[in-house]
Short mmCIF file of C-alpha atoms and ligand atoms in Angstrom, two decimals:
data_model
loop_
_atom_site.label_atom_id
_atom_site.label_comp_id
_atom_site.label_asym_id
_atom_site.label_seq_id
_atom_site.Cartn_x
_atom_site.Cartn_y
_atom_site.Cartn_z
CA MET E 755 49.63 127.41 70.23
CA THR E 756 51.13 129.11 67.99
CA SER E 757 52.27 133.16 68.46
CA ALA E 758 50.47 134.00 65.40
CA ALA E 759 47.31 133.10 67.31
CA HIS E 760 48.11 135.81 69.86
CA ALA E 761 48.30 138.88 67.81
CA GLU E 762 46.87 142.13 69.77
CA PRO E 763 43.62 143.23 68.22
CA PRO E 764 43.37 145.50 66.06
CA ASN E 765 42.88 148.95 67.68
CA GLU E 766 46.12 150.91 66.04
CA PRO E 767 46.07 154.27 67.75
CA THR E 768 44.91 157.53 65.79
CA ALA E 769 48.23 159.97 64.38
CA GLY E 770 47.83 162.67 65.82
CA THR E 771 46.34 162.12 69.20
CA LEU E 772 47.81 164.02 72.11
CA ILE E 773 47.65 162.44 75.73
CA LEU E 774 48.38 164.59 79.15
CA GLY E 775 49.32 161.77 81.43
CA ILE E 776 49.51 162.31 85.19
CA GLU E 777 51.73 160.20 87.88
CA THR E 778 51.62 160.47 91.34
CA SER E 779 51.33 157.26 92.63
CA CYS E 780 54.22 157.19 95.04
CA ASP E 781 57.23 159.66 95.68
CA GLU E 782 57.33 161.50 91.95
CA THR E 783 54.97 164.01 90.77
CA ALA E 784 55.16 164.13 86.85
CA ALA E 785 53.01 165.08 84.25
CA SER E 786 54.17 164.37 80.14
CA ILE E 787 52.45 164.76 76.62
CA VAL E 788 52.59 162.08 74.55
CA GLU E 789 51.62 162.02 70.52
CA TRP E 790 51.21 158.98 68.69
CA ARG E 791 52.92 159.55 65.76
CA ASP E 792 54.80 157.21 62.91
CA GLY E 793 53.45 154.29 64.71
CA ALA E 794 54.39 154.82 67.83
CA PRO E 795 53.98 157.04 71.12
CA ARG E 796 56.53 160.27 71.10
CA VAL E 797 56.97 161.90 73.93
CA CYS E 798 56.59 165.25 73.74
CA SER E 799 56.97 166.69 77.28
CA ASN E 800 58.40 164.50 80.71
CA ALA E 801 57.73 166.99 83.32
CA ILE E 802 58.93 165.06 86.78
CA SER E 803 59.51 166.22 90.94
CA THR E 804 60.90 163.76 92.47
CA GLN E 805 60.42 164.14 96.55
CA HIS E 806 63.74 162.32 97.80
CA GLU E 807 64.59 165.36 99.55
CA ILE E 808 61.49 165.20 101.93
CA HIS E 809 62.07 161.13 102.49
CA ALA E 810 65.63 160.59 103.03
CA ARG E 811 65.65 161.19 106.32
CA TYR E 812 63.51 158.31 106.92
CA ALA E 813 65.04 156.28 104.48
CA GLY E 814 61.19 155.43 103.04
CA VAL E 815 58.32 157.03 101.76
CA VAL E 816 56.00 158.44 104.27
CA PRO E 817 52.91 158.62 102.75
CA GLU E 818 51.51 161.92 104.43
CA LEU E 819 54.04 163.69 103.54
CA ALA E 820 54.26 162.59 99.90
CA SER E 821 50.57 163.69 99.35
CA ARG E 822 51.23 167.40 100.61
CA ALA E 823 54.14 167.42 98.24
CA HIS E 824 52.16 166.18 95.69
CA LEU E 825 49.53 168.92 96.03
CA GLU E 826 52.30 171.68 95.32
CA ARG E 827 53.90 169.94 92.66
CA ILE E 828 50.93 168.85 90.37
CA VAL E 829 49.58 172.33 88.57
CA PRO E 830 53.43 173.16 88.36
CA MET E 831 54.25 170.16 86.60
CA VAL E 832 50.85 170.12 84.13
CA ARG E 833 51.76 173.01 83.28
CA GLU E 834 55.48 172.50 82.72
CA ALA E 835 54.33 169.87 80.51
CA ILE E 836 52.21 171.91 78.69
CA ARG E 837 54.39 174.60 78.34
CA TYR E 838 57.48 172.59 76.95
CA ALA E 839 55.31 170.27 74.39
CA ASP E 840 54.54 173.61 72.68
CA LEU E 841 51.29 172.86 71.51
CA GLN E 842 50.62 176.01 69.60
CA ASP E 843 46.75 175.66 67.94
CA ARG E 844 46.63 171.37 68.96
CA ARG E 845 44.17 169.79 71.73
CA ILE E 846 44.59 167.62 73.70
CA SER E 847 42.13 164.42 73.28
CA ALA E 848 42.47 162.48 76.49
CA VAL E 849 43.76 163.08 80.37
CA ALA E 850 45.39 159.71 81.29
CA ILE E 851 45.29 159.37 85.34
CA GLY E 852 47.17 156.65 87.10
CA ASN E 853 45.22 155.69 89.55
CA ARG E 854 46.13 152.03 90.71
CA PRO E 855 48.20 150.75 92.47
CA GLY E 856 49.73 153.16 95.24
CA LEU E 857 49.32 155.62 97.94
CA ILE E 858 45.67 156.15 98.35
CA GLY E 859 46.70 159.72 99.70
CA SER E 860 49.18 160.31 96.51
CA LEU E 861 47.03 158.61 94.22
CA LEU E 862 44.05 160.94 94.96
CA VAL E 863 45.94 164.11 94.15
CA GLY E 864 46.65 163.03 90.66
CA ASN E 865 43.53 161.68 90.30
CA ALA E 866 41.45 164.95 91.41
CA ALA E 867 43.60 167.09 89.50
CA GLY E 868 43.30 164.74 86.40
CA LYS E 869 39.85 165.16 86.16
CA ALA E 870 39.72 168.65 87.01
CA TYR E 871 41.87 169.00 84.16
CA ALA E 872 39.70 166.72 81.53
CA TRP E 873 36.35 168.53 82.86
CA SER E 874 37.67 171.85 82.18
CA LEU E 875 39.31 170.77 78.35
CA GLY E 876 35.82 168.52 77.81
CA VAL E 877 38.07 165.80 77.52
CA PRO E 878 37.84 162.29 78.76
CA VAL E 879 39.65 160.74 81.19
CA ILE E 880 41.37 157.29 81.40
CA GLY E 881 42.39 155.51 84.76
CA ILE E 882 45.61 153.69 83.55
CA ASP E 883 47.22 150.86 85.99
CA HIS E 884 50.91 151.79 86.69
CA ILE E 885 52.70 148.04 86.73
CA ALA E 886 51.12 147.92 83.27
CA ALA E 887 52.00 151.36 82.20
CA HIS E 888 55.74 150.42 83.50
CA LEU E 889 55.69 147.93 80.79
CA THR E 890 55.21 150.87 77.86
CA ALA E 891 58.48 152.73 78.75
CA GLY E 892 60.71 150.39 76.21
CA LEU E 893 57.61 151.64 73.38
CA LEU E 894 58.09 155.38 73.92
CA ASP E 895 59.77 156.93 70.79
CA ALA E 896 60.64 153.24 69.45
CA PRO E 897 59.97 151.23 66.91
CA PRO E 898 56.81 148.47 67.32
CA VAL E 899 57.71 145.57 68.79
CA ARG E 900 56.73 142.04 67.91
CA TRP E 901 54.39 140.04 70.04
CA PRO E 902 54.16 138.08 72.33
CA ALA E 903 56.29 139.23 75.16
CA LEU E 904 57.77 138.90 78.27
CA GLY E 905 56.96 141.54 80.12
CA LEU E 906 59.29 142.55 83.67
CA VAL E 907 58.32 144.99 86.28
CA ALA E 908 61.21 145.54 89.21
CA SER E 909 61.16 148.51 91.07
CA GLY E 910 60.53 150.02 94.59
CA GLY E 911 56.66 148.21 95.00
CA HIS E 912 56.78 145.80 92.34
CA THR E 913 58.23 142.53 90.78
CA HIS E 914 55.89 141.15 88.47
CA LEU E 915 56.72 138.75 85.46
CA PHE E 916 53.65 138.75 82.07
CA ARG E 917 53.42 137.22 79.11
CA MET E 918 51.86 139.81 76.91
CA ASN E 919 50.03 139.93 73.46
CA GLY E 920 50.30 143.44 73.32
CA PRO E 921 50.19 146.73 75.49
CA ARG E 922 47.17 145.85 77.27
CA SER E 923 46.87 141.83 77.27
CA MET E 924 48.84 140.37 79.61
CA LYS E 925 48.82 137.48 81.73
CA LEU E 926 50.93 136.91 84.93
CA LEU E 927 53.56 134.60 84.99
CA GLY E 928 55.38 135.23 88.61
CA ARG E 929 55.67 138.12 91.44
CA THR E 930 57.34 138.23 94.53
CA ILE E 931 56.13 136.34 97.40
CA ASP E 932 57.57 139.21 99.84
CA ASP E 933 59.17 141.91 99.24
CA ALA E 934 60.07 143.56 95.94
CA ILE E 935 63.62 144.14 94.41
CA GLY E 936 63.91 147.25 94.72
CA GLU E 937 62.77 147.46 98.28
CA ALA E 938 65.32 145.05 98.96
CA PHE E 939 67.71 146.89 97.49
CA ASP E 940 66.51 149.93 99.36
CA LYS E 941 66.61 148.51 102.74
CA ALA E 942 70.17 146.66 101.91
CA ALA E 943 71.40 150.13 101.15
CA THR E 944 70.22 151.41 104.67
CA LEU E 945 71.42 148.66 106.80
CA LEU E 946 74.42 149.49 104.98
CA SER E 947 74.21 153.23 105.65
CA LEU E 948 74.46 154.45 102.43
CA GLY E 949 71.88 156.69 101.83
CA TYR E 950 68.43 157.12 100.40
CA PRO E 951 66.94 156.22 97.51
CA GLY E 952 69.31 152.99 98.20
CA GLY E 953 69.15 151.27 94.59
CA PRO E 954 71.20 153.67 92.83
CA LEU E 955 73.80 154.43 95.71
CA LEU E 956 74.18 150.65 95.56
CA ASP E 957 74.33 150.24 91.86
CA ALA E 958 77.24 152.37 92.46
CA ARG E 959 79.22 151.40 95.03
CA SER E 960 79.05 147.63 93.87
CA SER E 961 81.33 148.82 90.94
CA ALA E 962 84.55 148.73 93.78
CA GLY E 963 83.31 145.38 94.92
CA ASP E 964 83.89 141.72 93.93
CA PRO E 965 80.45 140.07 93.62
CA THR E 966 81.67 136.67 93.99
CA ALA E 967 83.15 137.64 97.69
CA ILE E 968 80.35 136.77 99.67
CA ARG E 969 77.69 133.65 98.57
CA PHE E 970 73.65 135.06 99.06
CA PRO E 971 71.15 132.33 99.00
CA THR E 972 69.49 132.57 95.44
CA PRO E 973 65.51 131.15 95.88
CA ARG E 974 64.53 128.71 93.44
CA LEU E 975 60.61 128.78 94.36
CA THR E 976 59.03 125.41 93.78
CA ALA E 977 54.81 124.84 93.75
CA ARG E 978 55.47 122.95 96.82
CA SER E 979 57.60 125.18 98.78
CA VAL E 980 55.27 128.59 97.61
CA ARG E 981 52.02 126.69 98.58
CA GLU E 982 53.65 125.72 102.19
CA GLY E 983 54.51 129.44 102.31
CA GLY E 984 50.44 129.94 102.64
CA THR E 985 50.07 132.53 100.14
CA ASP E 986 46.55 132.42 98.51
CA ASP E 987 45.99 132.02 94.75
CA ASN E 988 44.06 135.57 94.28
CA CYS E 989 47.11 136.93 92.01
CA LEU E 990 46.49 134.10 89.60
CA ARG E 991 42.74 134.18 89.75
CA ALA E 992 43.09 137.97 88.98
CA PRO E 993 39.45 139.80 87.90
CA THR E 994 39.28 140.36 83.95
CA GLU E 995 39.42 144.33 83.15
CA SER E 996 37.30 145.62 80.50
CA GLY E 997 39.05 145.12 77.21
CA SER E 998 42.53 142.74 78.69
CA THR E 999 42.55 139.37 79.39
CA PHE E 1000 44.39 139.24 82.88
CA ALA E 1001 44.78 135.05 83.27
CA PRO E 1002 46.89 132.87 84.31
CA VAL E 1003 48.76 131.22 81.25
CA LEU E 1004 50.87 128.75 83.07
CA SER E 1005 47.82 127.84 85.43
CA ASN E 1006 49.28 127.11 89.15
CA ASP E 1007 52.87 127.16 88.01
CA ARG E 1008 54.29 129.13 91.42
CA THR E 1009 57.58 128.41 89.68
CA LEU E 1010 58.18 131.80 88.18
CA ASP E 1011 57.72 133.53 91.46
CA PHE E 1012 60.57 135.41 93.08
CA SER E 1013 61.18 136.49 96.33
CA PHE E 1014 64.21 138.82 98.13
CA SER E 1015 63.36 138.71 101.93
CA GLY E 1016 65.70 136.10 102.52
CA MET E 1017 68.78 137.79 100.55
CA LYS E 1018 67.86 140.60 102.85
CA THR E 1019 68.05 138.45 106.32
CA ALA E 1020 71.19 137.46 104.88
CA LEU E 1021 72.87 140.45 104.26
CA LEU E 1022 71.68 141.70 108.12
CA TYR E 1023 73.44 138.63 109.67
CA ALA E 1024 76.83 139.54 107.72
CA VAL E 1025 76.92 142.96 108.26
CA ARG E 1026 75.45 142.62 112.53
CA GLY E 1027 76.01 138.77 113.09
CA VAL E 1028 74.54 135.80 113.54
CA PRO E 1029 72.35 135.69 116.50
CA PRO E 1030 73.15 133.28 118.81
CA VAL E 1031 70.76 129.55 119.62
CA THR E 1032 70.78 128.45 122.94
CA ASN E 1033 72.71 124.97 122.98
CA ARG E 1034 74.84 125.79 120.26
CA PRO E 1035 78.32 127.11 119.82
CA ALA E 1036 78.31 131.01 119.71
CA PRO E 1037 78.38 132.02 116.38
CA ARG E 1038 81.14 134.17 114.75
CA PRO E 1039 81.08 137.70 115.33
CA PRO E 1040 80.70 139.66 111.92
CA LEU E 1041 83.55 140.79 110.09
CA PRO E 1042 84.29 144.19 110.40
CA LEU E 1043 83.10 146.76 107.98
CA THR E 1044 85.40 148.31 106.08
CA GLU E 1045 84.81 149.97 103.06
CA GLN E 1046 86.04 147.38 100.73
CA ARG E 1047 83.63 144.67 102.90
CA ILE E 1048 80.78 147.47 102.08
CA SER E 1049 81.84 147.66 98.55
CA ASP E 1050 81.87 143.47 98.45
CA LEU E 1051 78.70 143.29 100.03
CA CYS E 1052 76.76 145.43 97.69
CA ALA E 1053 78.38 143.83 94.42
CA SER E 1054 77.58 140.33 96.14
CA PHE E 1055 73.83 141.54 97.15
CA GLN E 1056 73.30 142.90 93.46
CA ALA E 1057 74.64 139.72 91.53
CA ALA E 1058 72.26 137.39 93.94
CA ALA E 1059 68.92 139.98 93.29
CA VAL E 1060 69.89 139.81 89.43
CA ASN E 1061 70.98 136.48 89.30
CA GLN E 1062 67.61 135.26 90.66
CA VAL E 1063 65.67 137.39 88.13
CA MET E 1064 67.63 136.21 85.21
CA ASP E 1065 67.06 132.38 86.67
CA VAL E 1066 63.32 132.93 86.23
CA LEU E 1067 63.54 134.75 82.98
CA ALA E 1068 65.20 132.23 81.76
CA ARG E 1069 62.98 129.38 83.11
CA ALA E 1070 59.76 131.52 82.04
CA TYR E 1071 61.03 131.94 78.50
CA ASP E 1072 62.26 127.80 78.34
CA LYS E 1073 58.51 127.19 79.33
CA LEU E 1074 56.93 129.21 77.26
CA ALA E 1075 59.07 128.02 74.02
CA ALA E 1076 58.37 124.43 74.89
CA GLN E 1077 54.36 125.78 74.51
CA ASP E 1078 55.41 126.58 71.19
CA ASP E 1079 54.56 130.28 72.10
CA ARG E 1080 58.31 131.94 71.71
CA PRO E 1081 58.36 135.73 72.78
CA ALA E 1082 59.97 137.75 70.26
CA THR E 1083 60.46 140.52 72.79
CA LEU E 1084 61.76 141.46 76.49
CA LEU E 1085 59.92 144.50 77.47
CA VAL E 1086 60.96 145.90 81.26
CA GLY E 1087 60.05 148.59 83.39
CA GLY E 1088 60.35 149.70 87.08
CA GLY E 1089 63.14 151.76 88.67
CA VAL E 1090 65.62 148.86 89.02
CA THR E 1091 65.89 148.31 85.54
CA ALA E 1092 67.92 151.32 85.70
CA ASN E 1093 70.31 148.96 87.06
CA ARG E 1094 73.63 148.76 85.41
CA HIS E 1095 74.11 145.35 86.14
CA LEU E 1096 70.90 144.33 85.46
CA ARG E 1097 70.57 145.78 82.49
CA ALA E 1098 74.21 143.97 80.81
CA GLU E 1099 72.18 140.63 82.06
CA LEU E 1100 69.51 141.46 80.25
CA ALA E 1101 70.91 142.70 76.85
CA LYS E 1102 73.31 139.34 77.12
CA PHE E 1103 69.76 137.30 77.63
CA GLY E 1104 68.55 139.31 74.58
CA ASP E 1105 71.81 138.21 72.58
CA GLN E 1106 71.78 134.51 73.68
CA ARG E 1107 67.89 134.15 72.20
CA GLY E 1108 67.87 136.40 69.72
CA ILE E 1109 65.12 137.95 71.42
CA ASP E 1110 64.61 142.22 70.96
CA VAL E 1111 64.69 143.67 74.64
CA ARG E 1112 64.24 146.90 74.97
CA LEU E 1113 66.07 148.63 77.84
CA PRO E 1114 64.32 152.02 78.28
CA PRO E 1115 66.62 154.91 78.85
CA GLN E 1116 67.22 155.76 83.11
CA GLN E 1117 64.04 159.04 83.08
CA PHE E 1118 61.45 155.93 81.57
CA CYS E 1119 62.54 153.23 83.80
CA VAL E 1120 61.65 155.30 87.42
CA ASP E 1121 57.94 156.68 87.98
CA ASN E 1122 56.93 158.76 85.10
CA ALA E 1123 53.76 160.24 83.24
CA ALA E 1124 55.20 159.20 79.94
CA MET E 1125 54.61 155.68 80.51
CA ILE E 1126 50.57 156.28 81.58
CA ALA E 1127 49.63 158.59 78.74
CA ALA E 1128 51.44 155.70 76.28
CA LEU E 1129 49.24 153.16 77.56
CA ALA E 1130 46.48 155.40 77.72
CA HIS E 1131 46.61 155.75 73.56
CA TRP E 1132 45.57 152.35 72.95
CA LYS E 1133 42.41 152.71 75.41
CA PHE E 1134 41.70 155.91 73.25
CA ALA E 1135 41.75 153.95 70.25
CA ALA E 1136 39.61 151.13 71.84
CA GLY E 1137 37.16 153.78 72.82
CA GLU E 1138 37.34 153.30 76.47
CA PHE E 1139 37.22 155.93 78.49
CA ASP E 1140 36.30 156.36 82.30
CA ASN E 1141 34.64 158.88 83.90
CA LEU E 1142 34.58 161.88 86.73
CA ARG E 1143 33.58 158.99 88.81
CA LEU E 1144 36.78 157.25 88.07
CA ALA E 1145 38.62 156.99 92.12
CA PRO E 1146 41.97 155.99 92.80
CA ARG E 1147 42.61 152.42 93.78
CA PRO E 1148 45.47 151.38 96.68
CA PHE E 1149 45.54 147.49 94.63
CA SER E 1150 45.89 146.20 90.90
CA ALA E 1151 44.05 143.93 89.40
CA LEU E 1152 47.09 142.81 87.81
CA GLY E 1153 48.37 140.92 91.03
CA ARG E 1154 48.96 140.90 94.30
CA PHE E 1155 51.88 143.43 95.19
O1 LIG N 930 59.32 152.40 89.24
P1 LIG N 930 59.95 153.31 90.77
O2 LIG N 930 60.81 154.65 90.56
O3 LIG N 930 58.90 153.21 91.65
C1 LIG N 930 58.82 152.23 91.92
O4 LIG N 930 57.08 152.11 91.31
O5 LIG N 930 58.31 151.67 92.96
O6 LIG N 930 61.21 152.67 91.81
C2 LIG N 930 62.14 152.87 92.13
C3 LIG N 930 62.80 151.75 93.08
C4 LIG N 930 63.63 152.20 94.30
O7 LIG N 930 63.39 151.03 95.21
C5 LIG N 930 65.15 152.39 93.81
O8 LIG N 930 65.94 152.53 94.69
C6 LIG N 930 65.30 151.71 92.86
O9 LIG N 930 63.85 151.64 91.98
N1 LIG N 930 66.33 151.99 91.80
C7 LIG N 930 67.41 150.82 91.61
C8 LIG N 930 68.41 152.27 90.65
N2 LIG N 930 67.85 153.10 90.16
C9 LIG N 930 66.25 153.60 90.81
N3 LIG N 930 67.56 149.80 92.09
C10 LIG N 930 68.93 149.19 91.70
N4 LIG N 930 69.63 150.24 90.85
C11 LIG N 930 69.72 151.41 90.23
N5 LIG N 930 70.48 151.76 89.45
ZN1 LIG N 931 56.64 152.12 89.48
#
């Protein structure tokens, strides 16, 4: 199997096409206009309204509150995106809606609004998978990439690794079997009373800590341990979506999965103490949570989480290279790819292996609508449209999450 055999089908988007993207899958209401120009998706506007102030007091997203806030914010965001893009007399060609996966009430708002805009403009709607869209972040306003690529999505809801032939042709290599990495960061930050959302706060606090102070477990899953863990095969037998291939590339290779719940429990024990076990000597009480100890816990937890991601990435790369299928590019997306330590390690990974690592700017790492509109350009070029019966779906066909 050679790399040349995996070229993306010739569906190059058309210059001048303008797509309005809408994103409401979780707690960000976003709208964006993306134009195809000079061989790449160009961001004309990127309007986003985060709901952190609403959910902070609950230390997590409250779905009903999220849906209500989307309802209030979606029209202002679309107006803002259109105003900022300054379209003059140019017409929007399609409306792209992030319709899966996500919180169903939140998705419903973007789905209804997007269809209403498409109907009133007389243009097609295009339903977009949020996970796949994250992987276009490194293509925005950037030179075209060489394929095949490795694609890493690391966010609050997902930790997925893919092998990609193109933006719409992806095969699942591995995914978390429990918590998503961002979820683990957020829960760790809550445990350490850092605030919400925890990922960026834990990232900032880590700079004052020693990443070697506490040893957190870095799991490495074997095919056997995963099977014994009782997971099923559904994600590796994901359905094929129209025009896209979602099938396992390293069949039944579960060793490229991730797990973050053990690290989270280890942090809980480090903070609150190990629970006593009958007939065993009483465990030592936890060390006092001084400011320095908190910083050390942050830095060590972050190092262990990043270490696991890098370990899986390196093994995926080596396995593909051994099959004469060496990735030329690494695409990353999702809020956690804004993490400074992870970005430094990803850049090092690229230098060591001579692969083009695309590290998107922070506003395209987190949830945004530009990535939704960008991915829709390839579907538009292939003539793959949805209609006004497009429905929101809580799950993705790309793998269990
Ligand atoms: O992609 P995203 O905006 O939403 C989902 O699709 O989930 O990702 C949000 C996640 C949150 O868990 C947040 O804490 C995490 O990304 N995050 C970070 C950083 N910035 C955002 N995690 C670690 N370090 C950061 N700098
Ligand atoms: Zn996301």
